[in-house]
């Protein structure tokens, strides 16, 4: 990526990453490279990478196919689940079409039941995710990772060695370090870029099949941003917002826009779309690669875990590090675990961190954009 390009153009290139990846996915298939379709950050990508397979996030952030999904699924179901199923059923997701195997995890009841129907369209492997981050849960998750390895070896007639897994761990850790170094630019005050652009870049990298190139791309982009920042502080001081809660890719990005259109900046994303997935590394010194992978992935602070201490731990750190003025909790309609958890997050943010908190329930439609703008304007005015 050439540094002489203007930053807005570079950000848009990352935003186009998903569309460009459609073509690359077909190229992978033409080369007989296995493609694994996934939905969640709990998927241990190192296992697929060690086999030489590519991993891609499946289409699940638009209301385009929800009407089709509702012919089979309940209407009062999480839009992410309905979108996931709808794209599979209608064959409108190129990534799903080209995937040789779909891997899901039992993060919530809705998803694990949806996977049963998803297997009508593609081979599906479901990993049994523990309900808690206990030692017993850790052993179960380690067993599930080894089971995934065996499934891939059998399905693709391959051998995944521990040395290959160690190499993959290093590659993924380097990617995590690079992504974290980039989104930590949100700590700058005044801000160096909009939260919308931070999200475009991080989301765009999830559609990059060459994981070893991501650190170089991030270093070039960081250099460009820092260079412009030293010569021009183009963003005035405004309230600094941290977003937590459900994944917000695709249509749900309207929340970021509503915040920044109404007088604030999104400087940090605690949710699994950004920090939750990459904040911690896999321990490269652990001689047991499966134990190392289990500990890293099971540490993710998703609301499907009970109790969910790790979400509070990461929130606490990020609120301080990013000098946050308020927290906005984004909840997808009918996502019961995140919805129930809003009470504990509100108590923590209000009582422990002494800053304002607001929860926002939304879906993948555009029907609530006016309401979002009204609520954000009022909330930010209060700040």
Short mmCIF file of C-alpha atoms in Angstrom, two decimals:
data_model
loop_
_atom_site.label_atom_id
_atom_site.label_comp_id
_atom_site.label_asym_id
_atom_site.label_seq_id
_atom_site.Cartn_x
_atom_site.Cartn_y
_atom_site.Cartn_z
CA UNK A 1 0.00 0.00 0.00
CA UNK A 2 1.59 3.28 -1.12
CA UNK A 3 2.08 5.86 1.60
CA UNK A 4 1.47 8.82 -0.72
CA UNK A 5 -2.21 7.94 -0.90
CA UNK A 6 -4.57 10.10 1.16
CA UNK A 7 -5.86 8.49 4.34
CA UNK A 8 -9.55 8.52 3.33
CA UNK A 9 -8.67 6.50 0.22
CA UNK A 10 -6.71 4.00 2.30
CA UNK A 11 -9.58 3.59 4.77
CA UNK A 12 -11.98 2.97 1.88
CA UNK A 13 -9.63 0.31 0.49
CA UNK A 14 -9.99 -1.62 3.74
CA UNK A 15 -13.74 -1.07 3.61
CA UNK A 16 -13.69 -2.72 0.19
CA UNK A 17 -11.78 -5.70 1.60
CA UNK A 18 -14.90 -7.85 1.89
CA UNK A 19 -15.90 -7.29 -1.73
CA UNK A 20 -12.37 -7.92 -3.02
CA UNK A 21 -12.22 -11.09 -0.94
CA UNK A 22 -15.06 -12.59 -2.99
CA UNK A 23 -12.71 -12.80 -5.98
CA UNK A 24 -9.85 -14.08 -3.85
CA UNK A 25 -12.07 -16.80 -2.42
CA UNK A 26 -12.75 -18.10 -5.92
CA UNK A 27 -9.03 -17.98 -6.69
CA UNK A 28 -8.36 -20.10 -3.61
CA UNK A 29 -10.91 -22.66 -4.77
CA UNK A 30 -9.35 -22.74 -8.24
CA UNK A 31 -6.08 -23.65 -6.51
CA UNK A 32 -7.78 -26.36 -4.41
CA UNK A 33 -6.96 -24.54 -1.18
CA UNK A 34 -9.51 -25.47 1.53
CA UNK A 35 -11.77 -22.66 2.70
CA UNK A 36 -13.31 -22.77 6.18
CA UNK A 37 -16.33 -20.55 6.82
CA UNK A 38 -16.74 -19.28 10.39
CA UNK A 39 -19.07 -17.03 12.37
CA UNK A 40 -17.30 -16.35 15.65
CA UNK A 41 -14.04 -15.22 17.25
CA UNK A 42 -13.95 -18.42 19.33
CA UNK A 43 -12.85 -20.35 16.25
CA UNK A 44 -9.12 -21.25 16.70
CA UNK A 45 -7.83 -20.06 13.34
CA UNK A 46 -4.36 -21.46 13.99
CA UNK A 47 -5.59 -25.02 13.39
CA UNK A 48 -6.89 -24.20 9.91
CA UNK A 49 -3.83 -22.06 9.14
CA UNK A 50 -1.51 -24.92 10.15
CA UNK A 51 -3.21 -27.10 7.54
CA UNK A 52 -2.77 -24.48 4.83
CA UNK A 53 -6.48 -23.68 4.77
CA UNK A 54 -7.98 -20.20 4.57
CA UNK A 55 -10.55 -18.94 7.05
CA UNK A 56 -13.28 -16.45 6.17
CA UNK A 57 -16.03 -14.73 8.17
CA UNK A 58 -19.39 -15.58 6.65
CA UNK A 59 -22.04 -13.05 5.63
CA UNK A 60 -24.23 -12.34 8.65
CA UNK A 61 -24.58 -8.57 9.11
CA UNK A 62 -27.36 -7.54 6.71
CA UNK A 63 -31.16 -7.79 6.66
CA UNK A 64 -31.10 -8.70 2.95
CA UNK A 65 -31.99 -12.36 3.54
CA UNK A 66 -33.81 -12.19 6.86
CA UNK A 67 -37.25 -12.50 5.21
CA UNK A 68 -36.09 -15.75 3.61
CA UNK A 69 -34.73 -16.98 6.94
CA UNK A 70 -38.02 -16.22 8.68
CA UNK A 71 -39.76 -18.76 6.47
CA UNK A 72 -37.92 -21.38 8.55
CA UNK A 73 -36.87 -19.59 11.73
CA UNK A 74 -38.83 -17.63 14.36
CA UNK A 75 -39.27 -13.91 13.72
CA UNK A 76 -38.32 -13.08 17.31
CA UNK A 77 -34.80 -14.44 16.86
CA UNK A 78 -31.50 -12.53 16.87
CA UNK A 79 -30.94 -10.83 13.47
CA UNK A 80 -27.38 -12.15 13.30
CA UNK A 81 -28.65 -15.74 13.47
CA UNK A 82 -31.39 -15.10 10.90
CA UNK A 83 -28.98 -13.31 8.58
CA UNK A 84 -26.44 -16.15 8.86
CA UNK A 85 -29.04 -18.74 7.96
CA UNK A 86 -30.68 -16.60 5.29
CA UNK A 87 -27.46 -16.09 3.35
CA UNK A 88 -26.82 -19.83 3.44
CA UNK A 89 -30.35 -20.72 2.37
CA UNK A 90 -30.46 -18.25 -0.54
CA UNK A 91 -26.87 -18.87 -1.66
CA UNK A 92 -26.28 -15.10 -1.75
CA UNK A 93 -23.04 -15.25 0.23
CA UNK A 94 -20.03 -16.05 -2.00
CA UNK A 95 -17.99 -17.03 1.05
CA UNK A 96 -20.59 -19.60 2.08
CA UNK A 97 -20.78 -20.86 -1.50
CA UNK A 98 -17.03 -21.42 -1.74
CA UNK A 99 -16.57 -22.79 1.80
CA UNK A 100 -15.76 -26.50 2.04
CA UNK A 101 -16.71 -26.64 5.71
CA UNK A 102 -18.64 -24.43 8.11
CA UNK A 103 -17.49 -24.35 11.74
CA UNK A 104 -19.74 -23.07 14.48
CA UNK A 105 -19.53 -22.88 18.26
CA UNK A 106 -22.34 -23.30 20.80
CA UNK A 107 -22.21 -19.69 21.95
CA UNK A 108 -26.00 -19.40 22.35
CA UNK A 109 -29.12 -21.55 22.07
CA UNK A 110 -30.30 -19.84 18.90
CA UNK A 111 -27.07 -20.44 17.04
CA UNK A 112 -26.65 -24.06 18.00
CA UNK A 113 -30.18 -24.90 16.85
CA UNK A 114 -29.66 -22.92 13.63
CA UNK A 115 -26.55 -25.00 12.89
CA UNK A 116 -28.77 -28.09 12.68
CA UNK A 117 -30.61 -26.54 9.73
CA UNK A 118 -27.43 -25.09 8.24
CA UNK A 119 -26.14 -28.61 7.72
CA UNK A 120 -28.80 -29.02 5.02
CA UNK A 121 -26.66 -26.80 2.79
CA UNK A 122 -23.03 -27.51 3.75
CA UNK A 123 -20.94 -29.81 5.95
CA UNK A 124 -21.02 -28.29 9.44
CA UNK A 125 -18.71 -28.98 12.38
CA UNK A 126 -19.94 -27.63 15.71
CA UNK A 127 -17.51 -27.03 18.58
CA UNK A 128 -19.03 -27.47 22.03
CA UNK A 129 -18.13 -24.26 23.86
CA UNK A 130 -18.10 -24.43 27.68
CA UNK A 131 -20.46 -22.16 29.61
CA UNK A 132 -17.75 -20.97 31.97
CA UNK A 133 -14.03 -20.21 31.98
CA UNK A 134 -13.25 -22.86 34.58
CA UNK A 135 -10.55 -25.53 34.62
CA UNK A 136 -13.19 -28.09 33.66
CA UNK A 137 -14.31 -25.82 30.84
CA UNK A 138 -10.71 -25.44 29.73
CA UNK A 139 -10.28 -29.20 29.42
CA UNK A 140 -13.49 -29.46 27.41
CA UNK A 141 -12.38 -26.71 25.04
CA UNK A 142 -8.96 -28.31 24.62
CA UNK A 143 -10.73 -31.55 23.70
CA UNK A 144 -12.88 -29.66 21.17
CA UNK A 145 -9.83 -28.07 19.54
CA UNK A 146 -8.13 -31.46 19.16
CA UNK A 147 -11.39 -32.85 17.79
CA UNK A 148 -11.50 -30.00 15.24
CA UNK A 149 -7.96 -30.86 14.17
CA UNK A 150 -8.96 -34.49 13.63
CA UNK A 151 -12.03 -33.45 11.62
CA UNK A 152 -9.94 -31.26 9.31
CA UNK A 153 -7.31 -33.97 8.86
CA UNK A 154 -9.93 -36.57 7.98
CA UNK A 155 -12.01 -34.34 5.72
CA UNK A 156 -9.09 -32.92 3.75
CA UNK A 157 -6.75 -35.93 3.94
CA UNK A 158 -4.09 -33.82 5.65
CA UNK A 159 -1.75 -33.99 8.60
CA UNK A 160 -1.53 -31.09 11.04
CA UNK A 161 1.68 -31.27 13.04
CA UNK A 162 2.37 -29.46 16.28
CA UNK A 163 5.27 -27.65 14.60
CA UNK A 164 2.86 -26.34 11.96
CA UNK A 165 0.51 -25.20 14.73
CA UNK A 166 3.37 -23.38 16.47
CA UNK A 167 4.21 -21.55 13.24
CA UNK A 168 0.55 -20.63 12.82
CA UNK A 169 0.42 -19.34 16.40
CA UNK A 170 3.34 -17.02 15.66
CA UNK A 171 1.67 -15.74 12.49
CA UNK A 172 -1.62 -15.06 14.26
CA UNK A 173 0.09 -13.45 17.26
CA UNK A 174 1.97 -11.10 14.93
CA UNK A 175 -1.35 -10.21 13.31
CA UNK A 176 -2.94 -9.53 16.72
CA UNK A 177 -0.03 -7.32 17.80
CA UNK A 178 -0.28 -5.31 14.57
CA UNK A 179 -4.05 -4.84 14.85
CA UNK A 180 -3.77 -3.81 18.48
CA UNK A 181 -1.02 -1.34 17.66
CA UNK A 182 -3.32 0.17 15.04
CA UNK A 183 -6.51 0.47 17.05
CA UNK A 184 -4.55 1.82 20.02
CA UNK A 185 -4.13 4.99 17.93
CA UNK A 186 -7.57 5.69 19.40
CA UNK A 187 -5.75 6.66 22.60
CA UNK A 188 -4.49 9.87 20.98
CA UNK A 189 -6.05 13.11 22.18
CA UNK A 190 -7.21 14.88 20.08
CA UNK A 191 -8.17 11.88 17.99
CA UNK A 192 -6.17 10.96 14.91
CA UNK A 193 -9.10 9.48 12.98
CA UNK A 194 -12.77 8.71 13.22
CA UNK A 195 -14.04 5.56 14.89
CA UNK A 196 -15.73 4.74 11.59
CA UNK A 197 -12.29 4.52 9.98
CA UNK A 198 -10.82 2.46 12.81
CA UNK A 199 -13.64 -0.02 12.31
CA UNK A 200 -13.28 -0.07 8.51
CA UNK A 201 -9.65 -1.11 8.82
CA UNK A 202 -10.08 -3.76 11.52
CA UNK A 203 -13.14 -5.25 9.82
CA UNK A 204 -11.38 -5.17 6.45
CA UNK A 205 -8.44 -7.21 7.70
CA UNK A 206 -10.78 -10.09 8.63
CA UNK A 207 -11.21 -10.65 4.89
CA UNK A 208 -7.47 -10.82 4.22
CA UNK A 209 -6.39 -14.37 3.45
CA UNK A 210 -2.67 -13.55 3.70
CA UNK A 211 -2.25 -13.15 7.45
CA UNK A 212 1.51 -12.66 7.18
CA UNK A 213 1.01 -9.43 5.20
CA UNK A 214 -1.21 -7.75 7.78
CA UNK A 215 1.62 -6.52 10.10
CA UNK A 216 3.31 -4.78 7.15
CA UNK A 217 0.02 -3.19 6.08
CA UNK A 218 -0.65 -1.95 9.61
CA UNK A 219 2.86 -0.55 10.04
CA UNK A 220 2.52 1.44 6.80
CA UNK A 221 -0.89 2.76 7.76
CA UNK A 222 0.24 3.70 11.28
CA UNK A 223 3.23 5.55 9.85
CA UNK A 224 0.95 7.49 7.51
CA UNK A 225 -1.51 8.38 10.29
CA UNK A 226 1.23 9.46 12.70
CA UNK A 227 2.91 11.56 10.02
CA UNK A 228 -0.31 13.44 9.26
CA UNK A 229 -1.12 13.74 12.96
CA UNK A 230 2.17 15.49 13.72
CA UNK A 231 1.58 18.10 11.03
CA UNK A 232 -2.20 18.55 11.29
CA UNK A 233 -4.58 18.08 14.22
CA UNK A 234 -7.76 18.05 12.14
CA UNK A 235 -10.23 16.81 14.76
CA UNK A 236 -11.45 19.12 17.51
CA UNK A 237 -12.04 18.00 21.08
CA UNK A 238 -15.32 16.10 21.57
CA UNK A 239 -16.59 13.47 24.04
CA UNK A 240 -14.81 10.12 23.74
CA UNK A 241 -17.02 7.04 23.51
CA UNK A 242 -16.29 3.33 24.01
CA UNK A 243 -18.59 0.82 22.30
CA UNK A 244 -19.22 -2.55 23.92
CA UNK A 245 -21.78 -5.31 23.40
CA UNK A 246 -22.72 -7.38 20.34
CA UNK A 247 -20.82 -7.56 17.03
CA UNK A 248 -21.52 -4.43 14.96
CA UNK A 249 -20.25 -5.20 11.47
CA UNK A 250 -22.28 -4.42 8.37
CA UNK A 251 -25.61 -2.70 8.90
CA UNK A 252 -25.04 -2.26 12.63
CA UNK A 253 -22.23 0.19 11.86
CA UNK A 254 -25.05 2.76 11.79
CA UNK A 255 -24.50 3.09 15.54
CA UNK A 256 -20.93 4.33 15.06
CA UNK A 257 -22.12 6.82 12.45
CA UNK A 258 -24.94 8.06 14.67
CA UNK A 259 -22.48 8.72 17.49
CA UNK A 260 -20.02 10.58 15.30
CA UNK A 261 -22.70 12.50 13.39
CA UNK A 262 -24.02 13.87 16.68
CA UNK A 263 -20.97 15.33 18.34
CA UNK A 264 -18.69 12.60 19.71
CA UNK A 265 -15.91 10.22 18.67
CA UNK A 266 -15.78 6.47 19.04
CA UNK A 267 -12.24 5.92 20.27
CA UNK A 268 -12.46 2.31 21.43
CA UNK A 269 -14.32 -0.90 20.62
CA UNK A 270 -14.35 -3.50 23.38
CA UNK A 271 -16.68 -5.89 21.52
CA UNK A 272 -15.59 -8.96 19.56
CA UNK A 273 -15.50 -6.95 16.34
CA UNK A 274 -12.24 -5.38 17.57
CA UNK A 275 -10.48 -5.71 20.95
CA UNK A 276 -12.15 -8.75 22.46
CA UNK A 277 -10.74 -10.98 19.71
CA UNK A 278 -7.14 -9.78 19.67
CA UNK A 279 -6.34 -8.27 23.07
CA UNK A 280 -4.67 -11.42 24.38
CA UNK A 281 -2.04 -13.52 22.61
CA UNK A 282 -1.50 -17.27 22.52
CA UNK A 283 1.35 -18.23 24.86
CA UNK A 284 4.16 -19.24 22.48
CA UNK A 285 6.24 -20.60 25.37
CA UNK A 286 3.63 -23.16 26.39
CA UNK A 287 4.95 -26.58 25.24
CA UNK A 288 1.36 -27.85 24.90
CA UNK A 289 0.01 -26.03 21.83
CA UNK A 290 -3.54 -27.23 22.46
CA UNK A 291 -3.49 -25.97 26.03
CA UNK A 292 -2.08 -22.64 24.82
CA UNK A 293 -4.84 -22.26 22.22
CA UNK A 294 -7.52 -23.31 24.69
CA UNK A 295 -6.46 -20.72 27.25
CA UNK A 296 -6.32 -17.87 24.75
CA UNK A 297 -9.65 -18.52 23.06
CA UNK A 298 -11.58 -19.46 26.18
CA UNK A 299 -10.47 -16.18 27.79
CA UNK A 300 -12.65 -14.17 25.39
CA UNK A 301 -15.15 -12.27 27.52
CA UNK A 302 -18.36 -13.06 25.65
CA UNK A 303 -21.72 -12.78 27.41
CA UNK A 304 -22.30 -16.49 26.76
CA UNK A 305 -19.82 -17.09 29.61
CA UNK A 306 -21.05 -17.16 33.19
CA UNK A 307 -19.77 -15.43 35.17
CA UNK A 308 -18.23 -13.06 32.62
CA UNK A 309 -15.40 -11.48 34.63
CA UNK A 310 -13.13 -11.09 31.60
CA UNK A 311 -15.49 -8.61 29.92
CA UNK A 312 -15.38 -6.37 32.99
CA UNK A 313 -11.60 -6.76 33.18
CA UNK A 314 -11.09 -5.62 29.57
CA UNK A 315 -13.66 -2.81 29.90
CA UNK A 316 -11.96 -1.52 33.03
CA UNK A 317 -8.59 -1.37 31.29
CA UNK A 318 -9.88 0.23 28.09
CA UNK A 319 -11.97 2.90 29.82
CA UNK A 320 -8.79 4.08 31.58
CA UNK A 321 -6.38 3.66 28.68
CA UNK A 322 -8.59 5.50 26.18
CA UNK A 323 -9.74 8.19 28.65
CA UNK A 324 -13.34 7.43 27.86
CA UNK A 325 -16.15 9.88 28.71
CA UNK A 326 -19.01 7.40 28.28
CA UNK A 327 -19.84 3.81 27.31
CA UNK A 328 -22.49 2.76 24.78
CA UNK A 329 -23.62 -0.87 24.91
CA UNK A 330 -24.95 -2.11 21.53
CA UNK A 331 -27.44 -4.98 21.82
CA UNK A 332 -28.87 -6.82 18.83
CA UNK A 333 -32.59 -7.49 19.18
CA UNK A 334 -33.30 -10.81 20.94
CA UNK A 335 -29.65 -11.35 21.94
CA UNK A 336 -30.63 -12.48 25.41
CA UNK A 337 -27.20 -12.98 26.98
CA UNK A 338 -25.93 -9.50 26.11
CA UNK A 339 -29.32 -7.99 26.94
CA UNK A 340 -29.39 -9.55 30.41
CA UNK A 341 -25.78 -8.49 30.99
CA UNK A 342 -26.55 -4.79 30.42
CA UNK A 343 -27.46 -4.45 34.12
CA UNK A 344 -24.05 -5.60 35.36
CA UNK A 345 -22.24 -3.48 32.75
CA UNK A 346 -24.29 -0.40 33.69
CA UNK A 347 -23.55 -0.93 37.38
CA UNK A 348 -19.84 -1.27 36.67
CA UNK A 349 -19.62 1.76 34.36
CA UNK A 350 -21.77 4.04 36.53
CA UNK A 351 -20.68 2.94 39.99
CA UNK A 352 -17.08 1.75 39.54
CA UNK A 353 -15.90 4.03 36.72
CA UNK A 354 -18.25 6.95 37.47
CA UNK A 355 -19.05 7.74 33.84
CA UNK A 356 -22.33 7.71 31.86
CA UNK A 357 -23.67 4.55 30.25
CA UNK A 358 -26.38 3.90 27.66
CA UNK A 359 -27.61 0.68 26.08
CA UNK A 360 -28.97 0.70 22.53
CA UNK A 361 -31.04 -2.13 21.07
CA UNK A 362 -30.97 -2.39 17.29
CA UNK A 363 -31.10 -4.75 14.32
CA UNK A 364 -29.82 -4.80 10.75
CA UNK A 365 -32.58 -2.63 9.28
CA UNK A 366 -32.46 1.13 8.64
CA UNK A 367 -35.82 1.75 10.33
CA UNK A 368 -34.33 3.10 13.56
CA UNK A 369 -31.72 5.49 12.16
CA UNK A 370 -33.83 8.54 13.04
CA UNK A 371 -34.38 7.27 16.57
CA UNK A 372 -30.68 6.47 16.94
CA UNK A 373 -29.71 9.99 15.93
CA UNK A 374 -32.20 11.49 18.38
CA UNK A 375 -30.98 9.34 21.28
CA UNK A 376 -27.30 9.92 20.50
CA UNK A 377 -27.75 13.66 20.20
CA UNK A 378 -29.46 13.80 23.59
CA UNK A 379 -26.92 11.54 25.28
CA UNK A 380 -23.92 13.39 23.87
CA UNK A 381 -25.46 16.76 24.74
CA UNK A 382 -25.65 15.57 28.33
CA UNK A 383 -21.91 14.81 28.24
#
